[in-house]
PDB file of C-alpha atoms in Angstrom:
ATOM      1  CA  UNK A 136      11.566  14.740  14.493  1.00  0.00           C
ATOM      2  CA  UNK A 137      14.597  13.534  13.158  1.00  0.00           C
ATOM      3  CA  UNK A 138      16.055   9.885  14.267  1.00  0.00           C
ATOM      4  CA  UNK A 139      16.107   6.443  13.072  1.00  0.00           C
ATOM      5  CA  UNK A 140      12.932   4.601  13.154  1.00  0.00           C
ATOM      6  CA  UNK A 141      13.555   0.318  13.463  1.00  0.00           C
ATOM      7  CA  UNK A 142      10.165  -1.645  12.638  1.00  0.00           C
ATOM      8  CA  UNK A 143      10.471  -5.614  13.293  1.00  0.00           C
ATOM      9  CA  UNK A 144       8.232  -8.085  12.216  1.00  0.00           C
ATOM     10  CA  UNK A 145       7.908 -12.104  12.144  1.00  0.00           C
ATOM     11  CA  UNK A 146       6.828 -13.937   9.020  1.00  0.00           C
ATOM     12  CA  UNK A 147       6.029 -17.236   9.299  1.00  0.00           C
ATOM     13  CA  UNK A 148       5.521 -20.235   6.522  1.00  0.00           C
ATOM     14  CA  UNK A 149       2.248 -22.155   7.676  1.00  0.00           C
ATOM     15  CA  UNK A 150       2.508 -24.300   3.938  1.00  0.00           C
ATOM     16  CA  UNK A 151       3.848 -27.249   4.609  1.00  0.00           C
ATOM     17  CA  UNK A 152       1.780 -30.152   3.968  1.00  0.00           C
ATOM     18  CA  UNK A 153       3.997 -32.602   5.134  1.00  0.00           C
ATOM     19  CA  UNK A 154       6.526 -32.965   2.765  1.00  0.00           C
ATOM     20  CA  UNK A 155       7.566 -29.695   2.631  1.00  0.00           C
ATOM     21  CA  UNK A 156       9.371 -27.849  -0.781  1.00  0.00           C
ATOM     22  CA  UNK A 157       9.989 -30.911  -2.639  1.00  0.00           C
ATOM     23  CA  UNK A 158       8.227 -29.618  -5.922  1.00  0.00           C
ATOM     24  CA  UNK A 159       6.691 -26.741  -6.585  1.00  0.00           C
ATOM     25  CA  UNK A 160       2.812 -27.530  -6.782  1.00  0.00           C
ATOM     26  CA  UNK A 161       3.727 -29.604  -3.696  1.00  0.00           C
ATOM     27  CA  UNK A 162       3.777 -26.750  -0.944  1.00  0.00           C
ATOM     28  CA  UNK A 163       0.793 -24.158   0.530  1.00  0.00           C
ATOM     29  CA  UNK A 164       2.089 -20.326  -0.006  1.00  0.00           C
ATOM     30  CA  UNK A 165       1.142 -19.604   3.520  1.00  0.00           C
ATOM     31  CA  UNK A 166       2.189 -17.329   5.569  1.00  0.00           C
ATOM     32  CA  UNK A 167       1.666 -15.723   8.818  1.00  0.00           C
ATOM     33  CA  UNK A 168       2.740 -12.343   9.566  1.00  0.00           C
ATOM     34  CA  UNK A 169       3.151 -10.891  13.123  1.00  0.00           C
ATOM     35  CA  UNK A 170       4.316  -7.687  14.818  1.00  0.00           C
ATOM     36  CA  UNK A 171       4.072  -8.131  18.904  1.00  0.00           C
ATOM     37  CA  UNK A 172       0.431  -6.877  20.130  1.00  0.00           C
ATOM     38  CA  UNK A 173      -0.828  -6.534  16.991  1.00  0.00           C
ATOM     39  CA  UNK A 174      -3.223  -9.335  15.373  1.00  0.00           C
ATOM     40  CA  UNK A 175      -1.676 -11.264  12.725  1.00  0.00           C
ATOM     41  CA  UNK A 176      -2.219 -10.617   8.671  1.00  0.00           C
ATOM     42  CA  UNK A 177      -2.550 -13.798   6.606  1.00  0.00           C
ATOM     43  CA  UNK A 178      -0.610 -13.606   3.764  1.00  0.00           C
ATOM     44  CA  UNK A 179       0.235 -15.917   0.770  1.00  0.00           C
ATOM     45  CA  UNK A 180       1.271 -15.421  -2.922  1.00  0.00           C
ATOM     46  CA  UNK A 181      -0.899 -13.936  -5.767  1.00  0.00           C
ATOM     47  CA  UNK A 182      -3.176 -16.116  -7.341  1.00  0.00           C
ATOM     48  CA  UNK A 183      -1.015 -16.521 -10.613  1.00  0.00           C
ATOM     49  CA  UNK A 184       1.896 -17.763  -8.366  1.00  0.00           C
ATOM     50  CA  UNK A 185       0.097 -20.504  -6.938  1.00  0.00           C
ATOM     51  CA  UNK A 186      -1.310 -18.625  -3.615  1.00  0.00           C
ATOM     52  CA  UNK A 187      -4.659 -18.325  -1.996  1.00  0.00           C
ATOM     53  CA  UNK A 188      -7.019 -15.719  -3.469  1.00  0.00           C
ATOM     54  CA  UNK A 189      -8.483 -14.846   0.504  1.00  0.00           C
ATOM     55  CA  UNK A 190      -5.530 -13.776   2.322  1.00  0.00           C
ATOM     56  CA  UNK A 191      -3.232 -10.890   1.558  1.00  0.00           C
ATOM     57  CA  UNK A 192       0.107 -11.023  -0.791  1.00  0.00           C
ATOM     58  CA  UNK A 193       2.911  -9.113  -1.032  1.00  0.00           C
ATOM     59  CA  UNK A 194       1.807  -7.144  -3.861  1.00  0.00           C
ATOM     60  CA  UNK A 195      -1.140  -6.259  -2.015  1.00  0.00           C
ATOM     61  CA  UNK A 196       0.395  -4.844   0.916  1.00  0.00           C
ATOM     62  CA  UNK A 197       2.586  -3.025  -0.717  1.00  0.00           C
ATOM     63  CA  UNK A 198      -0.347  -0.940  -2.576  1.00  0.00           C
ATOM     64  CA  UNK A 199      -1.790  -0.673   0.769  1.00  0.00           C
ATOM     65  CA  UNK A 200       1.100   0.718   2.260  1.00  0.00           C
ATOM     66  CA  UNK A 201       1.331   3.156  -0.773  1.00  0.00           C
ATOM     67  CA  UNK A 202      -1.890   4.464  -0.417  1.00  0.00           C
ATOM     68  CA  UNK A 203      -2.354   4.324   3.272  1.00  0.00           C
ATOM     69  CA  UNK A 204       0.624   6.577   4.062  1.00  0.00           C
ATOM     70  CA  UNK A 205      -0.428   9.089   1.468  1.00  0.00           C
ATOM     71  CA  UNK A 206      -3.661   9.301   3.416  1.00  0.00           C
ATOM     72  CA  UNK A 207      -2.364  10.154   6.824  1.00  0.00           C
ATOM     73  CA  UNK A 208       0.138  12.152   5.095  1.00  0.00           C
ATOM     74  CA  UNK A 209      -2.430  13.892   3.130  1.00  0.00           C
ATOM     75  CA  UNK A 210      -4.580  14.530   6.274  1.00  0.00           C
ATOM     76  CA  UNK A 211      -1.007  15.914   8.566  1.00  0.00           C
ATOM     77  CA  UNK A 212      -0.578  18.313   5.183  1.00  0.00           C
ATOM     78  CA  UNK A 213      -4.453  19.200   5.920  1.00  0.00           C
ATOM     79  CA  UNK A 214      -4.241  20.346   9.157  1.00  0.00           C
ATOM     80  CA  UNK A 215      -1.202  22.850   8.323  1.00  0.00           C
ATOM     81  CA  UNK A 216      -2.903  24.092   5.535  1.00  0.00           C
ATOM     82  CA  UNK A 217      -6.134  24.604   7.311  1.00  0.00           C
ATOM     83  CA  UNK A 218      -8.216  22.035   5.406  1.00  0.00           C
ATOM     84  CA  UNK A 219     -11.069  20.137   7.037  1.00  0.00           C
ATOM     85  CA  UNK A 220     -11.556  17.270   5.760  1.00  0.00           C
ATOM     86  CA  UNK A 221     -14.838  15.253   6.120  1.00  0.00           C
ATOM     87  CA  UNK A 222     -13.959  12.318   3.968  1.00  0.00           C
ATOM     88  CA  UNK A 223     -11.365  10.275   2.254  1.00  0.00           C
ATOM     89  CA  UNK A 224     -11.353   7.228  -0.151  1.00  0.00           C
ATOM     90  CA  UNK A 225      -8.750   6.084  -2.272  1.00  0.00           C
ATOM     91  CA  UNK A 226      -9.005   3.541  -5.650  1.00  0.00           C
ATOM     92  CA  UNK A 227      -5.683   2.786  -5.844  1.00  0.00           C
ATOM     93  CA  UNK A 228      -4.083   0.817  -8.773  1.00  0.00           C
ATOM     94  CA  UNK A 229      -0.385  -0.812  -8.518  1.00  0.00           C
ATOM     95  CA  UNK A 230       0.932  -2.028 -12.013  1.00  0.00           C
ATOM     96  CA  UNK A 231       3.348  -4.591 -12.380  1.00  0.00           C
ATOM     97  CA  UNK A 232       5.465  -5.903 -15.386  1.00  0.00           C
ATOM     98  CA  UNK A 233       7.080 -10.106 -15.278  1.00  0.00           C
ATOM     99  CA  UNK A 234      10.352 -10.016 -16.568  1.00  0.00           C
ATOM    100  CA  UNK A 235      10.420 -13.226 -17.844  1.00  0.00           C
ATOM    101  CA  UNK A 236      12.859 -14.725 -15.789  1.00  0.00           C
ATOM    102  CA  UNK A 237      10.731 -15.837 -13.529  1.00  0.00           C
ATOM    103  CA  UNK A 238      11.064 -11.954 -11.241  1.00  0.00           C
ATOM    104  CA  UNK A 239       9.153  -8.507 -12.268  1.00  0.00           C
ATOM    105  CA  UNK A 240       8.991  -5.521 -10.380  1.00  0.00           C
ATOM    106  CA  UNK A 241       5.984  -2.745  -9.886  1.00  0.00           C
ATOM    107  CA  UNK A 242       6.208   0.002 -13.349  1.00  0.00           C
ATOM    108  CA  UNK A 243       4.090   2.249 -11.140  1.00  0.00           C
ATOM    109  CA  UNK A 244       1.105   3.049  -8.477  1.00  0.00           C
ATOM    110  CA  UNK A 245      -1.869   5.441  -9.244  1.00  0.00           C
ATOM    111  CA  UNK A 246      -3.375   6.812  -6.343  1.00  0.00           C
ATOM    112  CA  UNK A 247      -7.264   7.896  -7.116  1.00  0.00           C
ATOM    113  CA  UNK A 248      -7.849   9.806  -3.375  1.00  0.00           C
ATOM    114  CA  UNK A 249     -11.466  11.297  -2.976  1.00  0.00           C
ATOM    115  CA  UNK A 250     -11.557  14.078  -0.690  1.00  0.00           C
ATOM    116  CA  UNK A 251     -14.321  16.004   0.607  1.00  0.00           C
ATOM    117  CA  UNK A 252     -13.807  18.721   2.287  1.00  0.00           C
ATOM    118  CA  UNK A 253     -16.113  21.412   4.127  1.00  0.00           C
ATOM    119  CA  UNK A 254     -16.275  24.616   2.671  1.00  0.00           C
ATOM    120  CA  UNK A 255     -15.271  25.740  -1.338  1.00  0.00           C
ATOM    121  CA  UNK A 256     -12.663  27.952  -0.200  1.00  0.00           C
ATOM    122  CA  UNK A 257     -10.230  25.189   0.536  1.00  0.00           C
ATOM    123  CA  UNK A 258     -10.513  23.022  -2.526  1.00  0.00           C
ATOM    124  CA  UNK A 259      -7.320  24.528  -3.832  1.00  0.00           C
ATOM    125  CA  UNK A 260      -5.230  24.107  -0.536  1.00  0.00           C
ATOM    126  CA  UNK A 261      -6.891  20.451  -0.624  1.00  0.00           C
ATOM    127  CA  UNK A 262      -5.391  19.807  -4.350  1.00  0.00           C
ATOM    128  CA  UNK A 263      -1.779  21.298  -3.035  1.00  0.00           C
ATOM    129  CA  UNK A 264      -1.523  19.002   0.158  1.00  0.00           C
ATOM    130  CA  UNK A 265      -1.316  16.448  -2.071  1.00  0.00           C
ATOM    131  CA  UNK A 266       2.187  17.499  -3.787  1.00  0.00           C
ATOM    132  CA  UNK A 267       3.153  18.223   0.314  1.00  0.00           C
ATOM    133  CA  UNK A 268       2.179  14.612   1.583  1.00  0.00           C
ATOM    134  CA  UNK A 269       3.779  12.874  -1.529  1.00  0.00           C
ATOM    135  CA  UNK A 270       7.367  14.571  -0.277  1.00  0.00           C
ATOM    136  CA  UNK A 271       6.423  13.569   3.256  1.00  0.00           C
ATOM    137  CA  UNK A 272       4.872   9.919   2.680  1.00  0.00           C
ATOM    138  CA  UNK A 273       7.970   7.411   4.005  1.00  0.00           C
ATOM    139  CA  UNK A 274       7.352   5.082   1.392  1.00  0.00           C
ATOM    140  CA  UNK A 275       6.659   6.382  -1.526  1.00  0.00           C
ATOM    141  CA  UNK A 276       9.688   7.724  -0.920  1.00  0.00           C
ATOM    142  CA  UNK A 277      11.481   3.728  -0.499  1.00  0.00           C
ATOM    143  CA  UNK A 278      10.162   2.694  -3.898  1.00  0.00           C
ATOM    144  CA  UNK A 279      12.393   2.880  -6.927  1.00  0.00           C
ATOM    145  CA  UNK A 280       9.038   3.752  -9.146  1.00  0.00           C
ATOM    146  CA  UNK A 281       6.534   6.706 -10.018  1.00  0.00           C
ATOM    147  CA  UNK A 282       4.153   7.048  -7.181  1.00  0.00           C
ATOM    148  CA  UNK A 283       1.691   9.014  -9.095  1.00  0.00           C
ATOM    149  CA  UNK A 284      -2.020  10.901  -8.125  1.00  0.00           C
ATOM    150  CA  UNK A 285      -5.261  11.484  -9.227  1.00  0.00           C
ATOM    151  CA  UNK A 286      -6.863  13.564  -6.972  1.00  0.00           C
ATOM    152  CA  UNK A 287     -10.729  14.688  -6.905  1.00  0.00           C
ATOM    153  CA  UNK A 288     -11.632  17.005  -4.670  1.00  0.00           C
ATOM    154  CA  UNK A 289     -14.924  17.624  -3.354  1.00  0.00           C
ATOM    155  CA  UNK A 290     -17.326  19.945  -1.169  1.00  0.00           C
ATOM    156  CA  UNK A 291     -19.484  18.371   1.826  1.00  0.00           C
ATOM    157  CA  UNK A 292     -22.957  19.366   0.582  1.00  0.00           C
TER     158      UNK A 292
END
């Protein structure tokens, strides 16, 4: 499936509290994001930066997105190799370093996937389909830091 792939998406600032950016305790970090027929995702900035601890921040979604397209990655490597899965969780951990300067960037993501799988004779297959759906997974792929994994792999009793 080869091609170019175009994704669009509206974000929205829902912050202003009527005078809007004139200092900066003086402004919500609210934000609406939307994708046509999709619900929207609440989003602000990280509690440190001033946002609201219930909705979603950037630094959020991109962990999500880390460790959500590992998983269906993961499972599409699966079904090559054979593997039946019965389960999946994932404890990941994104670390990120302030520069100072008032920008930072991500040092690294640990993925901690829990797999269970049916029978004991795929366990090894199950560890391997991780190395295959870390070379397939789109964006680890798009970040300029180690995606890395700590994989546990189980049998369904």
């Amino acid at each position: 499936m080869l091609g170019e792939h175009t994704y669009a998406l509206r974000a929205t600032w829902t912050g202003d509290r009527g005078g809007g950016t004139t200092g900066y305790r003086d402004y919500d970090r609210s934000v609406s994001l939307e994708i046509e027929g999709k619900p929207p995702v609440l989003g602000s900035a990280d509690v440190p930066f001033r946002g609201d601890a219930e909705r979603w921040n950037p630094e959020d979604m991109l962990l999500a997105a880390l460790a959500q397209c590992h998983l269906l990655s993961y499972l599409h490597a699966c079904v090559g190799a054979g593997v039946v899965v019965t389960g999946y969780h994932d404890d990941a951990i994104g670390t990120m370093t302030l520069d100072g300067r008032g920008g930072g960037a991500f040092r690294e993501v640990v993925l901690r996937p829990v797999v269970t799988v049916a029978h004991a004779s795929m366990v090894a297959a199950a560890e391997a389909a991780h190395r295959q759906a870390n070379e397939w997974c789109f964006i680890a792929n798009s970040v300029n830091f180690p995606v890395r994994h700590e994989a546990t792999v189980q049998v369904a009793d």
